[in-house]
Each structure stands twice: as structure tokens, then as C-alpha cells.
Tab-separated table of C-alpha atoms in Angstrom:
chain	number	residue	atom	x	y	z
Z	20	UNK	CA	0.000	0.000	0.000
Z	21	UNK	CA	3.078	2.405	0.569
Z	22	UNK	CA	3.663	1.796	-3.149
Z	23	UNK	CA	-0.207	3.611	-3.513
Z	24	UNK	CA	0.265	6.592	-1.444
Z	25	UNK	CA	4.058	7.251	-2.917
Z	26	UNK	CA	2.662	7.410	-6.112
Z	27	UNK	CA	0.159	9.277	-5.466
Z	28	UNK	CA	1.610	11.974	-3.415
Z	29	UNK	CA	4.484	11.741	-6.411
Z	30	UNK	CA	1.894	12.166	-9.389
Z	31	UNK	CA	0.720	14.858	-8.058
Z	32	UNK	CA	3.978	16.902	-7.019
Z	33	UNK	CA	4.592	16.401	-11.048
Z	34	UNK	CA	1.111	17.857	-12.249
Z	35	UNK	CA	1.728	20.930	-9.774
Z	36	UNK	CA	5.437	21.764	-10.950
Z	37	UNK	CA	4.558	21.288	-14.452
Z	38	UNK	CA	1.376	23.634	-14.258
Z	39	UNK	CA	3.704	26.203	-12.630
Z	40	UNK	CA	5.664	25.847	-14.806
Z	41	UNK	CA	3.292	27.004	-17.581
Z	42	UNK	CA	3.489	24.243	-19.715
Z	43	UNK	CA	0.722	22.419	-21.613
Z	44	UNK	CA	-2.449	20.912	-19.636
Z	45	UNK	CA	-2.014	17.503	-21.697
Z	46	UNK	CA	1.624	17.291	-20.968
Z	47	UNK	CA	1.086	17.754	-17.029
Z	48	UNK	CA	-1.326	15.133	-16.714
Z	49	UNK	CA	0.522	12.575	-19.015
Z	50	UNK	CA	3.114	13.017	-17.213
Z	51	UNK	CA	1.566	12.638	-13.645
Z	52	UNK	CA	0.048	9.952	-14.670
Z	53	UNK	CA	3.325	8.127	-16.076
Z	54	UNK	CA	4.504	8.711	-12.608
Z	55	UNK	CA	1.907	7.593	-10.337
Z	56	UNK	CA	1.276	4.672	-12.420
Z	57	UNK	CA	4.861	3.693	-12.158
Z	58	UNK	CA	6.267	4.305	-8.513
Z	59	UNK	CA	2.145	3.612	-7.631
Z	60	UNK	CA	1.984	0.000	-9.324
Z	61	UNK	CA	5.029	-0.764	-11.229
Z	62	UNK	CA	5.611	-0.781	-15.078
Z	63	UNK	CA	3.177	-3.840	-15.904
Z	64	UNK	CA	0.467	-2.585	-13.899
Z	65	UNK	CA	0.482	0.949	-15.839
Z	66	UNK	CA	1.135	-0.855	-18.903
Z	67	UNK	CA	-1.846	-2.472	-18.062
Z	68	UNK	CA	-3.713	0.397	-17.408
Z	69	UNK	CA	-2.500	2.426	-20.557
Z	70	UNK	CA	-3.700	-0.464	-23.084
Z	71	UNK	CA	-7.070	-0.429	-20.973
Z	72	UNK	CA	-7.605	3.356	-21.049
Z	73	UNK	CA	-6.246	3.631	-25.224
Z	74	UNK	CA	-9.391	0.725	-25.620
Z	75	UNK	CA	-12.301	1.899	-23.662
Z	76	UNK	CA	-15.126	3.381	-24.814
Z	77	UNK	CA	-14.918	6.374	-22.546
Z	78	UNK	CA	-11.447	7.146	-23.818
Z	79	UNK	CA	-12.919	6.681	-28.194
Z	80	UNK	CA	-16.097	9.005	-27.115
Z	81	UNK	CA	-13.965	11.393	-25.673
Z	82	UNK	CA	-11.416	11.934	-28.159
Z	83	UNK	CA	-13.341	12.005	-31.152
Z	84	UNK	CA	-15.812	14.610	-29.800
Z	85	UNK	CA	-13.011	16.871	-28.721
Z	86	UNK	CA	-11.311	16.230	-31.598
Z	87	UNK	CA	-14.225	17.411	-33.833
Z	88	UNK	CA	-15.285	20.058	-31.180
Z	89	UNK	CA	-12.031	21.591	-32.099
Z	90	UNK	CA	-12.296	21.559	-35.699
Z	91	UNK	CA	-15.173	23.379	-35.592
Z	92	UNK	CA	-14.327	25.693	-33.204
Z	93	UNK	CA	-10.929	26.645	-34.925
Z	94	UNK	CA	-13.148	27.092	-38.390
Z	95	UNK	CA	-15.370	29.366	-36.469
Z	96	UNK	CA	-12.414	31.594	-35.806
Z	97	UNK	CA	-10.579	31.210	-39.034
Z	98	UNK	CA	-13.932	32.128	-41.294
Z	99	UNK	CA	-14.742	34.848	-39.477
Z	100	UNK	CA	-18.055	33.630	-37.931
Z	101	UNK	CA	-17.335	33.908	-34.573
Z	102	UNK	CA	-16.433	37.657	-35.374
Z	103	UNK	CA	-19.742	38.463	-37.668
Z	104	UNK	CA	-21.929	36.677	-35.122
Z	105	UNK	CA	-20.547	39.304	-31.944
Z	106	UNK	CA	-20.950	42.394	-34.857
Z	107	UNK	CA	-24.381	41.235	-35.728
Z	108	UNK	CA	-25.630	41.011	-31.991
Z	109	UNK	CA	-24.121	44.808	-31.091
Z	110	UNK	CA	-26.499	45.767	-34.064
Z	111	UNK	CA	-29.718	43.818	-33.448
Z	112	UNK	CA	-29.751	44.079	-29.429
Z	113	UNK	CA	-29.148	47.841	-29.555
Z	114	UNK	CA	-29.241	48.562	-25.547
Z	115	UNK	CA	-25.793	48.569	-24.460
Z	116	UNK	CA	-25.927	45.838	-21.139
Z	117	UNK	CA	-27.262	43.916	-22.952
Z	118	UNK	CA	-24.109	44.029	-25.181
Z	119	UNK	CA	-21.670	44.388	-22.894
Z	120	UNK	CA	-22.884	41.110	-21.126
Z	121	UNK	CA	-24.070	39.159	-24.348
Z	122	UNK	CA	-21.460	39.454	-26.879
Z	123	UNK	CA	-18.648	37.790	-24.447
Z	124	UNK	CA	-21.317	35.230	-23.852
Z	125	UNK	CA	-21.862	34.761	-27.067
Z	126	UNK	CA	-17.658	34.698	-28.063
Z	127	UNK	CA	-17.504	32.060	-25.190
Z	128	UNK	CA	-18.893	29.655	-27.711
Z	129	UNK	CA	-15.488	29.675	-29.053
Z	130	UNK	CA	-13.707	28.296	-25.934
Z	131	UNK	CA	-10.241	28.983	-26.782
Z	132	UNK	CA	-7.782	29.748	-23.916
Z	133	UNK	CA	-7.770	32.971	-23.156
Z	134	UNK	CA	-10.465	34.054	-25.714
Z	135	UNK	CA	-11.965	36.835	-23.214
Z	136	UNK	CA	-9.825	38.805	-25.065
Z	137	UNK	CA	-11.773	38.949	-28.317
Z	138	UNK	CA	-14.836	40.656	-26.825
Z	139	UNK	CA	-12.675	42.805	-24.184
Z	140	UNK	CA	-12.332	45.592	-27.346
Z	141	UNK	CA	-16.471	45.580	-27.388
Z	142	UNK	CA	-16.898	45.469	-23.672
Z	143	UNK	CA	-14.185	48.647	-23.284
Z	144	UNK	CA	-16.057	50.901	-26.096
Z	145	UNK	CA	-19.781	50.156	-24.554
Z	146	UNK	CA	-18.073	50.838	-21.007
Z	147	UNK	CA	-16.993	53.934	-21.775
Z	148	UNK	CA	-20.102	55.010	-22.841
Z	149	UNK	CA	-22.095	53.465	-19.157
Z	150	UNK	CA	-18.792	55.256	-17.091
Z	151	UNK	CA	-17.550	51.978	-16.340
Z	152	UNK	CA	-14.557	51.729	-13.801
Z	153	UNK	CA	-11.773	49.130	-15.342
Z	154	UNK	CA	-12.521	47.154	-12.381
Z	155	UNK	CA	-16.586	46.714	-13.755
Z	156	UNK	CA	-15.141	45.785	-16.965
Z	157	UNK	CA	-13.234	43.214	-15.997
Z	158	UNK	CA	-15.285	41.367	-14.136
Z	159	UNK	CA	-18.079	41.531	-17.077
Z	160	UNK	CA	-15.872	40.447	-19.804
Z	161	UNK	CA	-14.625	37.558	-17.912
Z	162	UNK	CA	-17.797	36.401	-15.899
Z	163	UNK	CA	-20.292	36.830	-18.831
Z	164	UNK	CA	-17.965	35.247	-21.221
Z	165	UNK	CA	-18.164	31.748	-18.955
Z	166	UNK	CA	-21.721	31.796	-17.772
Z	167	UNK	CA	-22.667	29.625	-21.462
Z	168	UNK	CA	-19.848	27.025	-20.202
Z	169	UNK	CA	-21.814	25.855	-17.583
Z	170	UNK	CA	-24.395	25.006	-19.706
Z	171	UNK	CA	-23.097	24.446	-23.471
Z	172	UNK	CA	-23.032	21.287	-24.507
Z	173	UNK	CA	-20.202	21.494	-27.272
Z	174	UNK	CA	-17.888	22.150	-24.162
Z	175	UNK	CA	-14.723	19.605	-24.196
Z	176	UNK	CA	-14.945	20.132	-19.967
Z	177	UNK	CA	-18.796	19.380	-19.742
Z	178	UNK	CA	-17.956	16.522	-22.295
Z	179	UNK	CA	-15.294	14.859	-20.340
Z	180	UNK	CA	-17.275	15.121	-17.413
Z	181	UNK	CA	-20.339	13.509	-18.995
Z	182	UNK	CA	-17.564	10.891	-19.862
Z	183	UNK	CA	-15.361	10.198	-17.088
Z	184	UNK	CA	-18.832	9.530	-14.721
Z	185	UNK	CA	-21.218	7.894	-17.427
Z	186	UNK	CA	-24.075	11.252	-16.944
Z	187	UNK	CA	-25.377	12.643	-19.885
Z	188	UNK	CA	-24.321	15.779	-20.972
Z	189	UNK	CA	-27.768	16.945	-21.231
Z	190	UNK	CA	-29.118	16.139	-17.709
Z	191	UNK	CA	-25.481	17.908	-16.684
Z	192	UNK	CA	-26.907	20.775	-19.025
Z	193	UNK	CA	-30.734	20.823	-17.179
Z	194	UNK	CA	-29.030	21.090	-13.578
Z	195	UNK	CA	-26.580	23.523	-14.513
Z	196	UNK	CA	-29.504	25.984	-15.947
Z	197	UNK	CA	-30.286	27.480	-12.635
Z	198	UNK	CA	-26.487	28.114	-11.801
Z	199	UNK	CA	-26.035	29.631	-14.756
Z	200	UNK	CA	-29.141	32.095	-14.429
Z	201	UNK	CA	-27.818	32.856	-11.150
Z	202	UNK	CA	-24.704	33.785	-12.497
Z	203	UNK	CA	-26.240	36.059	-15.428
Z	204	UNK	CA	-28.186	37.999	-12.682
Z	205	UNK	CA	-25.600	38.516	-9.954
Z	206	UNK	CA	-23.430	39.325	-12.522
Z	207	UNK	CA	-25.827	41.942	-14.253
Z	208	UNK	CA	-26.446	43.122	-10.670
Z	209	UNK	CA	-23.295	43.843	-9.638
Z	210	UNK	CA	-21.322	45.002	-12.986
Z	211	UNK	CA	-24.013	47.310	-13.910
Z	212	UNK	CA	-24.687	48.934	-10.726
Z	213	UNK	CA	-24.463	53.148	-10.926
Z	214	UNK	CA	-24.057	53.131	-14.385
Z	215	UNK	CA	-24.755	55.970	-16.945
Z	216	UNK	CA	-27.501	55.930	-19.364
Z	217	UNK	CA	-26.714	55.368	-23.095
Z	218	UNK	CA	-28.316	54.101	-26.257
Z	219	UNK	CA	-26.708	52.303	-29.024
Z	220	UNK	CA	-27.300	51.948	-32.626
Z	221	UNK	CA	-30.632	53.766	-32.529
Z	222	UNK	CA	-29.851	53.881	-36.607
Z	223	UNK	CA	-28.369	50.656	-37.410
Z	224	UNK	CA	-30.523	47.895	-37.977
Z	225	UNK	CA	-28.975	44.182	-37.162
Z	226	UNK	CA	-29.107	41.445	-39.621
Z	227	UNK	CA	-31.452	38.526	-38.338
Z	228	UNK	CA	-30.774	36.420	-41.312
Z	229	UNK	CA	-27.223	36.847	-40.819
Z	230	UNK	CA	-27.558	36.460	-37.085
Z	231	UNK	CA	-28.916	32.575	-37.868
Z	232	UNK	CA	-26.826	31.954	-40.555
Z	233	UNK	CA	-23.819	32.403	-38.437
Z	234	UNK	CA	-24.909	31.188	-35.402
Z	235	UNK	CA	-26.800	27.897	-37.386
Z	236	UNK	CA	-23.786	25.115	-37.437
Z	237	UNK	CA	-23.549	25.229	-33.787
Z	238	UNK	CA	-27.112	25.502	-33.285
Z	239	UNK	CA	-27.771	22.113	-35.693
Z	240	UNK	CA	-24.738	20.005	-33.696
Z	241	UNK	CA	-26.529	20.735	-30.195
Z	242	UNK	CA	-30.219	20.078	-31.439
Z	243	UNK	CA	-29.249	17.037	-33.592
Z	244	UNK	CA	-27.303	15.433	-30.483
Z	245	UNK	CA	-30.096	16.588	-28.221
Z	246	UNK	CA	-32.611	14.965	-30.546
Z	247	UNK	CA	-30.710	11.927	-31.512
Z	248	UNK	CA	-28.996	11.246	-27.814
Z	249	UNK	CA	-32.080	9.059	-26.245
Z	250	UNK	CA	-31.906	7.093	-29.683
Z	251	UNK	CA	-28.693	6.066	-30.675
Z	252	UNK	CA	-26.227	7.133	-27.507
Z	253	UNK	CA	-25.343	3.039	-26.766
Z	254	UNK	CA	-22.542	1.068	-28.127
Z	255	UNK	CA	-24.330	-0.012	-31.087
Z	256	UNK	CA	-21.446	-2.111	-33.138
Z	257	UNK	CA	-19.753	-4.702	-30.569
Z	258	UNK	CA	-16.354	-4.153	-32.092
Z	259	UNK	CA	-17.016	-0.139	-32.630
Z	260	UNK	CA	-15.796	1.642	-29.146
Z	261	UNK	CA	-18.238	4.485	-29.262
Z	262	UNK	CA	-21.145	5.708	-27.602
Z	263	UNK	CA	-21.976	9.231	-28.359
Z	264	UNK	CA	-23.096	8.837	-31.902
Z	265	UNK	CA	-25.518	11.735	-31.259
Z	266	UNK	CA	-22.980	14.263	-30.825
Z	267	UNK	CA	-21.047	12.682	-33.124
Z	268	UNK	CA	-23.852	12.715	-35.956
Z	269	UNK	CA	-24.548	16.282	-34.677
Z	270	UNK	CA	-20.844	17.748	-34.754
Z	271	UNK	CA	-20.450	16.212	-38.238
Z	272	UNK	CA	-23.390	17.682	-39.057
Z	273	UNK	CA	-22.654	20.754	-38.077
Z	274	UNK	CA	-19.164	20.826	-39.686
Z	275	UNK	CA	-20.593	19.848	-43.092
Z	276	UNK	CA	-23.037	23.146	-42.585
Z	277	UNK	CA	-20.446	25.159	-41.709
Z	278	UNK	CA	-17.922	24.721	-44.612
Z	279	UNK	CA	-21.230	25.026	-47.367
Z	280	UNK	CA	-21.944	28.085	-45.894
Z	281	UNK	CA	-18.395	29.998	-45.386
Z	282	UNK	CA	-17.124	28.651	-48.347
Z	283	UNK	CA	-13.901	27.155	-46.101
Z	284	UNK	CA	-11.422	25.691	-48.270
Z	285	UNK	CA	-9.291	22.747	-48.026
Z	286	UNK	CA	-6.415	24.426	-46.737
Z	287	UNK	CA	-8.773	25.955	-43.906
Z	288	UNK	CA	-10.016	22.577	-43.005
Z	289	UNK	CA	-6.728	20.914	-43.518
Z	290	UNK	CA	-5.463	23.962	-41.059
Z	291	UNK	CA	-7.811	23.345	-38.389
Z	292	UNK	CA	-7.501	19.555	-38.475
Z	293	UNK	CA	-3.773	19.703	-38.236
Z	294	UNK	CA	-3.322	22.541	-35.478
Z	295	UNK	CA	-1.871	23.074	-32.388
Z	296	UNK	CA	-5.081	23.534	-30.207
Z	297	UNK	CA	-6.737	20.659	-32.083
Z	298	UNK	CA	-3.979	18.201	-30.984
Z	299	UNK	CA	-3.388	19.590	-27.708
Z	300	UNK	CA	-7.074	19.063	-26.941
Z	301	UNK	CA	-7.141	15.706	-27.932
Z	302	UNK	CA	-3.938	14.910	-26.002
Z	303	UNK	CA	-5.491	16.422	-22.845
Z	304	UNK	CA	-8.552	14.191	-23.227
Z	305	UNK	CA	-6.751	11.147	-23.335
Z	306	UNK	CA	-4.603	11.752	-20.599
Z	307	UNK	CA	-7.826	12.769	-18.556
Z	308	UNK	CA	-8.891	9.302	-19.013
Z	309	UNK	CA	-5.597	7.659	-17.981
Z	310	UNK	CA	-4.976	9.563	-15.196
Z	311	UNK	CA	-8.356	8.616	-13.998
Z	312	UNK	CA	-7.840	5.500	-14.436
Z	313	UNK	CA	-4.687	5.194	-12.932
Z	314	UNK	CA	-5.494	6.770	-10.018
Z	315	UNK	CA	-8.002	4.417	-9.497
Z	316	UNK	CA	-5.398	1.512	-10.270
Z	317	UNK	CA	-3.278	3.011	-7.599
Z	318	UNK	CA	-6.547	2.579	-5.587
Z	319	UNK	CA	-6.768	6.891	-4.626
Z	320	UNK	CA	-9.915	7.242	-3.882
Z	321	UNK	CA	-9.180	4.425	-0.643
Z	322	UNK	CA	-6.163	6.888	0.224
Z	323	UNK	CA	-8.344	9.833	-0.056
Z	324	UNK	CA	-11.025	8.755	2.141
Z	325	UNK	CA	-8.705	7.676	4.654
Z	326	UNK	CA	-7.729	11.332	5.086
Z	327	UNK	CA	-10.435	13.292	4.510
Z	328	UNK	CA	-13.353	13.228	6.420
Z	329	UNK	CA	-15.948	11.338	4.218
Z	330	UNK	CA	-18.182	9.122	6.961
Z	331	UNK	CA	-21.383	11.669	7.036
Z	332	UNK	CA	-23.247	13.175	4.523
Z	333	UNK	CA	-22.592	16.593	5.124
Z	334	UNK	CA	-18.675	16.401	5.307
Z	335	UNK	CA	-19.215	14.244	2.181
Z	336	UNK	CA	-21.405	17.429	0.612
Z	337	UNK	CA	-19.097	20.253	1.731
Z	338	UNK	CA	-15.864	18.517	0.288
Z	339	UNK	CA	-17.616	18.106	-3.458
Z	340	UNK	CA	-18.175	21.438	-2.889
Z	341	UNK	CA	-14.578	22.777	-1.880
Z	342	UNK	CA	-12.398	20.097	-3.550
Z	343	UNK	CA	-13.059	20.590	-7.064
Z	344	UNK	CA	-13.452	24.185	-6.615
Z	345	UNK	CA	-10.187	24.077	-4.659
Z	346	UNK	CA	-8.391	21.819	-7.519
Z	347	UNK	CA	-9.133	24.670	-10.355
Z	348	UNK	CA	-8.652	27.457	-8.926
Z	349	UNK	CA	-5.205	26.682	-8.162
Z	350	UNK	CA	-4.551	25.273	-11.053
Z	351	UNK	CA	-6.594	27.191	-13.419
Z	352	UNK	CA	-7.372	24.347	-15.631
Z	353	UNK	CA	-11.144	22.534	-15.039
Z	354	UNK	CA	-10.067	20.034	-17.103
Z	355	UNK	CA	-7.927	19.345	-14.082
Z	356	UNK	CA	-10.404	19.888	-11.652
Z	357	UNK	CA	-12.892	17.798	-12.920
Z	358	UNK	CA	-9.977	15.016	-13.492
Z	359	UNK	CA	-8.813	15.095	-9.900
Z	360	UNK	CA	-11.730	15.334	-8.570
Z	361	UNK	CA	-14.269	12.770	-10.195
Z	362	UNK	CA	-11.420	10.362	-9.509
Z	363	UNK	CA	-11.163	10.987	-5.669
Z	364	UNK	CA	-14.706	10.619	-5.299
Z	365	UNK	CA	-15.999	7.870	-7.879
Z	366	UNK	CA	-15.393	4.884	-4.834
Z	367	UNK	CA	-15.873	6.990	-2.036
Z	368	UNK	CA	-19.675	8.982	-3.171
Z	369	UNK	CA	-22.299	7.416	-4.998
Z	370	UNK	CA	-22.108	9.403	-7.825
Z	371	UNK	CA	-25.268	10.286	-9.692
Z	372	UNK	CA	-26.419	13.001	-11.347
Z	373	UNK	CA	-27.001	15.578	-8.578
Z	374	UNK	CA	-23.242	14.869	-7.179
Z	375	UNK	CA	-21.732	14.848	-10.387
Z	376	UNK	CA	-23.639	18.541	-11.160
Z	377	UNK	CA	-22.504	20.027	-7.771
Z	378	UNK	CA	-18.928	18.992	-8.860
Z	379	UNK	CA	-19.010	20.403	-12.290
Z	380	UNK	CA	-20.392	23.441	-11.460
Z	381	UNK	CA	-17.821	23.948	-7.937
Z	382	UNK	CA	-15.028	23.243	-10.430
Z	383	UNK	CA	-16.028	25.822	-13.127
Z	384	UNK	CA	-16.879	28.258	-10.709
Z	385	UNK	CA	-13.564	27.761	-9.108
Z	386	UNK	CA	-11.717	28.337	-12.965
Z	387	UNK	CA	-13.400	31.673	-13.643
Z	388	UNK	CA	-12.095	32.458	-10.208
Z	389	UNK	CA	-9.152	31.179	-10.504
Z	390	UNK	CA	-5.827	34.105	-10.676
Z	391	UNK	CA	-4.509	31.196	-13.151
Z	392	UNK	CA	-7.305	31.503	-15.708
Z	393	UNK	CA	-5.906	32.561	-18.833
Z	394	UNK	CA	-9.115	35.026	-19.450
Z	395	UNK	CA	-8.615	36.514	-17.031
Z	396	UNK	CA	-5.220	36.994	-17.115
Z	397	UNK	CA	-5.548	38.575	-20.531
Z	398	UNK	CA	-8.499	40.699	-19.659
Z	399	UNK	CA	-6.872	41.968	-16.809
Z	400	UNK	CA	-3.586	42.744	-18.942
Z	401	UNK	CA	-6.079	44.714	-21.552
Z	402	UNK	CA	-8.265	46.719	-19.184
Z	403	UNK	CA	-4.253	47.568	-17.174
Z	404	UNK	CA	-5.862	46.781	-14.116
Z	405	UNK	CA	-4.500	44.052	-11.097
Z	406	UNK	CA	-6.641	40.710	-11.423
Z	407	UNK	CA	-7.449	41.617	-7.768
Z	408	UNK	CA	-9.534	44.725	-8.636
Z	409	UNK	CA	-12.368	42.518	-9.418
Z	410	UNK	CA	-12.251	39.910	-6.715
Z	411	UNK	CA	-15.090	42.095	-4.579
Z	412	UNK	CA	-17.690	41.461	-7.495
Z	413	UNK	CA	-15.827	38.137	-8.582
Z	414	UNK	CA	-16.108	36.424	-4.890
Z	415	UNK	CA	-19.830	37.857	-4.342
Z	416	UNK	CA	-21.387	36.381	-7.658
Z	417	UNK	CA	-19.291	33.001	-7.452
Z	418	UNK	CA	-20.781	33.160	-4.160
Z	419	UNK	CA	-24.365	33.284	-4.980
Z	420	UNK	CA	-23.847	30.781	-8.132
Z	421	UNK	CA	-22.708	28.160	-5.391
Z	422	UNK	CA	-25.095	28.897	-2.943
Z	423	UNK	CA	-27.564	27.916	-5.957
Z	424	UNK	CA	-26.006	24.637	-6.865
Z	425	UNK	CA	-25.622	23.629	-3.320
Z	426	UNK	CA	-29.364	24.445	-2.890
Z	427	UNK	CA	-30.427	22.581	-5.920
Z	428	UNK	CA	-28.247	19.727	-4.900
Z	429	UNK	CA	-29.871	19.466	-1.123
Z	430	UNK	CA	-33.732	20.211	-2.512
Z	431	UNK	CA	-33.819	18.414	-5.861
């Protein structure tokens, strides 16, 4: 058993200096899990473990979701969709709050690491204009910008998630809708507060049909999958290691939609299939998975409950509360969080769907806290402002969204 906790403690020593150290998510937890698997269990047993994780079902639905969520986002960006969508929306909604709040809400559909920074430019000129501090503009580029993540389905976090605990995205999606009202209104409440009066675009008349157009491949990929899920989402071929054909039939969808209508060429598509992101992303989901799974090899979740305080149900509630919220934001990364901390409590807490949706929502609210979070790193570099100008709002509203998900969890 000393084998177990040496590993353990040593796997994750490695994730923390590596995500000090800046470098990529996928890289820290491949490498934390090469190293807990082998001082935890010994080379067989994480050979073992590796050739169980690269077969699983859970690992093929993962990675070839991501890997096509990432296509689509990176031809989103590179056809200028994402850009005509956020244009189109200043136009048609007119009164300025609601663009300052909707069009980083809307650019969050593009979930690229620190992609606050593309609506930063529309929140700063509509600031302005309300006699916004820096401080208020801060805090409503970054916090409207991830209030969609806690409910979008094309989201690689809410995906592995759905993944790594065998919930469906969608009944993630339908607990997460209060949280993220919550978060809309606190946020509204408290960024907006003492503003000026101003009207914009009383002359300029925005573009419905261009509105859809834009906005229609990623509104076909989350219909299709939420149409398709309750029909097709089983392992339908014995020898085929899938699962998610609804988002997969969606996504591909979707794609297909997306090229007819921007007119992408091959080199775009060839671009976005062969990138950077794309391939980081799809590392990072795999070695989710195995360090899951080794963990569990390594038997963790024993060693975690042997520590922490698990025996009632209320210590039981307040640590899926603070652990995964904890685990991001230090780390800044809820791919991380979610990782770490479905793992620790898969043996230990019966996981269904309310525990599960407490977790996913602590650990994202504990990312767009987090002083690690590359948005708001960015944002905060833009505005030339200290990322602790905006804690006061920042700690009230993540405040109130828990409060919300904890009440959910307890009354529903």
C-alpha cells in the first residue's frame, strides 16, 4: 500500500510543478500519470492500465468529440463567424448591457484559452459610454464570457465530465440551468450597478438572417445530439468503441453546414484539423482518461477517504463542494479539476447526477475564479488593471452561483 500513497503523493507533485511551470495541460497530466502509475503499481500494472484506457469506450467518445469540437471551433475563428456573429448582436440588441454582457457570452462559444480577449475591445467601447470603472469591466468580460460554459453542450470540460462519470451531458446541461441564471443575474447586478444611461445603434438595424446563418452550425450540432442522444447514444457495433453517436452525428453535421456556408477551403479545413489547439485538446482528453484510471489503479480514492473526512453526509457534501473548486482554482485548468476530482470521489460517493452537477459546477466556478485563468489573465492585462480589482464582485457572484447549486443539490 506504501507503493499507492508514494505514487500518489508523487503524481501529483509532477502535475503541480509542471502547471507552474506554464506548460501544456495535456503534458502535465501525461506526465503525472506516467509517474503515479509507475512508482504507484510498477511498469506492468500501468502498462496495463495504458492499453485499458487507449481501448475503452470512454477514452474513443472522448477523443473524437473533442477532436471534432475543435475543428469546428478553430473554423469558427478562421472564417470569421465567430467575429460576424458578436458584430451582428451589437447591431440587433441595440441597448448597451445587454451588449456588454451578451457578446462575451456569445464569443464564449469559441472556448479557446484565453479568448476573453476577443470581446474585451467591445466590452471597453460600450463601457466607456455606461462610465464603467476598469474594475466593472473586468469582471463583465470575464464572468459573462463563462456563464454559457456551464451550460453548453459542445464544451470539451462538460464533455469529459459527462464521460469520465457515465451522466449525460444533457441532464449535466438541465441542472446547470439554474447556476447559470444565477450567475447572469448577480453578474448583471453587480457590474451594472451606478451606471450611466446610453443608447446604441438607434440607426443601425442588425441582420437577423445573418444572425442565424452564423450562429446555425452550432445551433444544428446541439439540437441534432439533443434529438438523436435518447436514440442512438449506446454502443451499437460490438467491435465499434463508441457511444456518443448523437454528438457525433450532430458535430459532423454541423461541420458539413459550416464549410457550405463559409465557403472554407481545403487548406482551412486541412489547417484546423492539423493545429496546435486541435492536438493539444485531444492529447489532454486522453490523458484525462488515464490519469483517472490510474489513479483508481493506484486505488486513490481508498487513500483519499482515509484522510479526509468522508463518513457523514454533510462532510461528504461540503468537500464536493470545496475540492473541485479548490483543484481549479489553483490550477486554473477545469479540465484538471474535474480530473482530480471525479477520480477521488468515484469509490468513495455514490455518484449520480445531482453529485456529479454540484462537482461540475464547484469546479467551473472555481476556474473563472481562478488568478490562473488565462481570461482573465488577458483581460486583466487589456483593461491595465490588477486581477485583484475585481475579486469584490468576482467572490460575491461566485458566491451566490454556489449557494444555488448547493441548494439545488440538497432540494432536488
Amino acid at each position: 500500500m506504501l507503493h499507492s500513497e508514494l505514487g500518489i503523493i508523487a503524481g501529483f507533485t509532477v502535475l503541480a510543478l509542471v502547471l507552474g511551470l506554464k506548460r501544456p495541460v495535456w503534458l502535465a497530466l501525461l506526465l503525472a500519470s506516467i509517474t503515479m502509475g509507475l512508482i504507484g503499481s510498477g511498469l506492468d500494472g500501468f502498462t496495463s492500465v495504458l492499453l485499458s484506457t487507449a481501448y475503452s469506450t470512454a477514452t474513443f467518445d472522448l477523443v473524437l468529440v473533442v477532436f471534432m469540437i475543435a475543428i469546428l471551433v478553430s473554423l469558427y475563428n478562421a472564417t470569421g463567424f465567430i467575429s460576424k456573429l458578436g458584430e451582428e448582436l451589437v447591431k440587433l440588441l441595440g441597448k448597451p448591457k445587454l451588449v456588454a454582457s451578451v457578446v462575451p457570452a456569445v464569443m464564449g462559444l469559441l472556448p479557446v484559452p484565453g479568448g476573453a480577449l476577443m470581446s474585451a475591445p467591445v466590452v471597453d467601447a460600450v463601457g466607456d459610454k455606461l462610465s464603467l470603472s476598469k474594475e466593472k469591466k473586468l469582471f463583465i468580460n470575464v464572468w459573462f464570457r463563462h456563464v454559457v460554459f456551464i451550460v453548453y453542450p459542445l464544451s470539451a470540460v462538460i464533455v469529459a465530465t459527462a464521460s469520465l462519470t457515465g451522466i449525460s451531458v444533457w441532464s449535466l446541461v438541465a441542472r446547470g440551468l439554474p447556476v447559470a441564471f444565477s450567475m447572469a443575474v448577480a453578474g448583471y447586478l453587480l457590474g451594472f450597478q451606478n451606471t450611466g444611461q446610453w443608447s446604441v445603434g438607434e440607426n443601425v438595424e442588425g441582420d437577423e438572417k445573418e444572425v442565424l446563418r452564423v450562429f446555425l452550425p452550432m445551433l444544428t450540432a446541439v439540437v441534432v445530439a439533443l434529438v438523436l442522444s435518447p436514440l442512438v447514444d449506446r454502443q451499437l457495433v460490438p467491435w465499434v468503441p463508441l457511444t456518443r453517436y448523437s454528438m457525433i452525428i450532430g458535430l459532423t453535421l454541423a461541420l458539413v453546414l459550416l464549410v457550405k456556408l463559409s465557403g472554407a477551403s481545403l487548406r482551412l479545413i486541412w489547417e484546423a484539423v492539423r493545429s496546435r489547439t486541435t492536438l493539444e485538446l485531444v492529447l489532454a482528453s486522453f490523458s484525462a482518461v488515464l490519469l483517472r484510471d490510474v489513479f483508481m489503479a493506484v486505488d486513490g480514492p481508498r487513500v483519499f477517504s482515509e484522510i479526509a473526512p468522508l463518513s457523514s453526509e454533510l462532510w461528504r457534501t461540503v468537500f464536493m463542494v470545496i475540492a473541485p473548486f479548490t483543484i481549479s482554482l489553483a490550477t486554473g485548468s477545469p479540465l484538471v479539476g474535474i480530473v482530480l476530482a471525479t477520480s477521488v470521489f468515484k469509490n468513495t460517493v455514490n455518484l449520480g447526477v445531482k453529485e456529479v452537477a454540484l462537482i461540475y459546477a464547484s469546479n467551473m466556478l472555481g476556474y473563472i475564479a481562478s488568478p490562473a485563468h488565462l481570461c482573465y489573465v488577458y483581460t486583466a492585462q487589456y483593461f491595465k488593471t490588477p486581477l485583484t480589482s475585481a475579486y469584490k464582485e468576482m467572490s460575491i457572484a461566485t458566491t451566490v452561483a454556489l449557494t444555488i447549486a448547493l441548494i439545488q443539490f440538497i432540494l432536488i
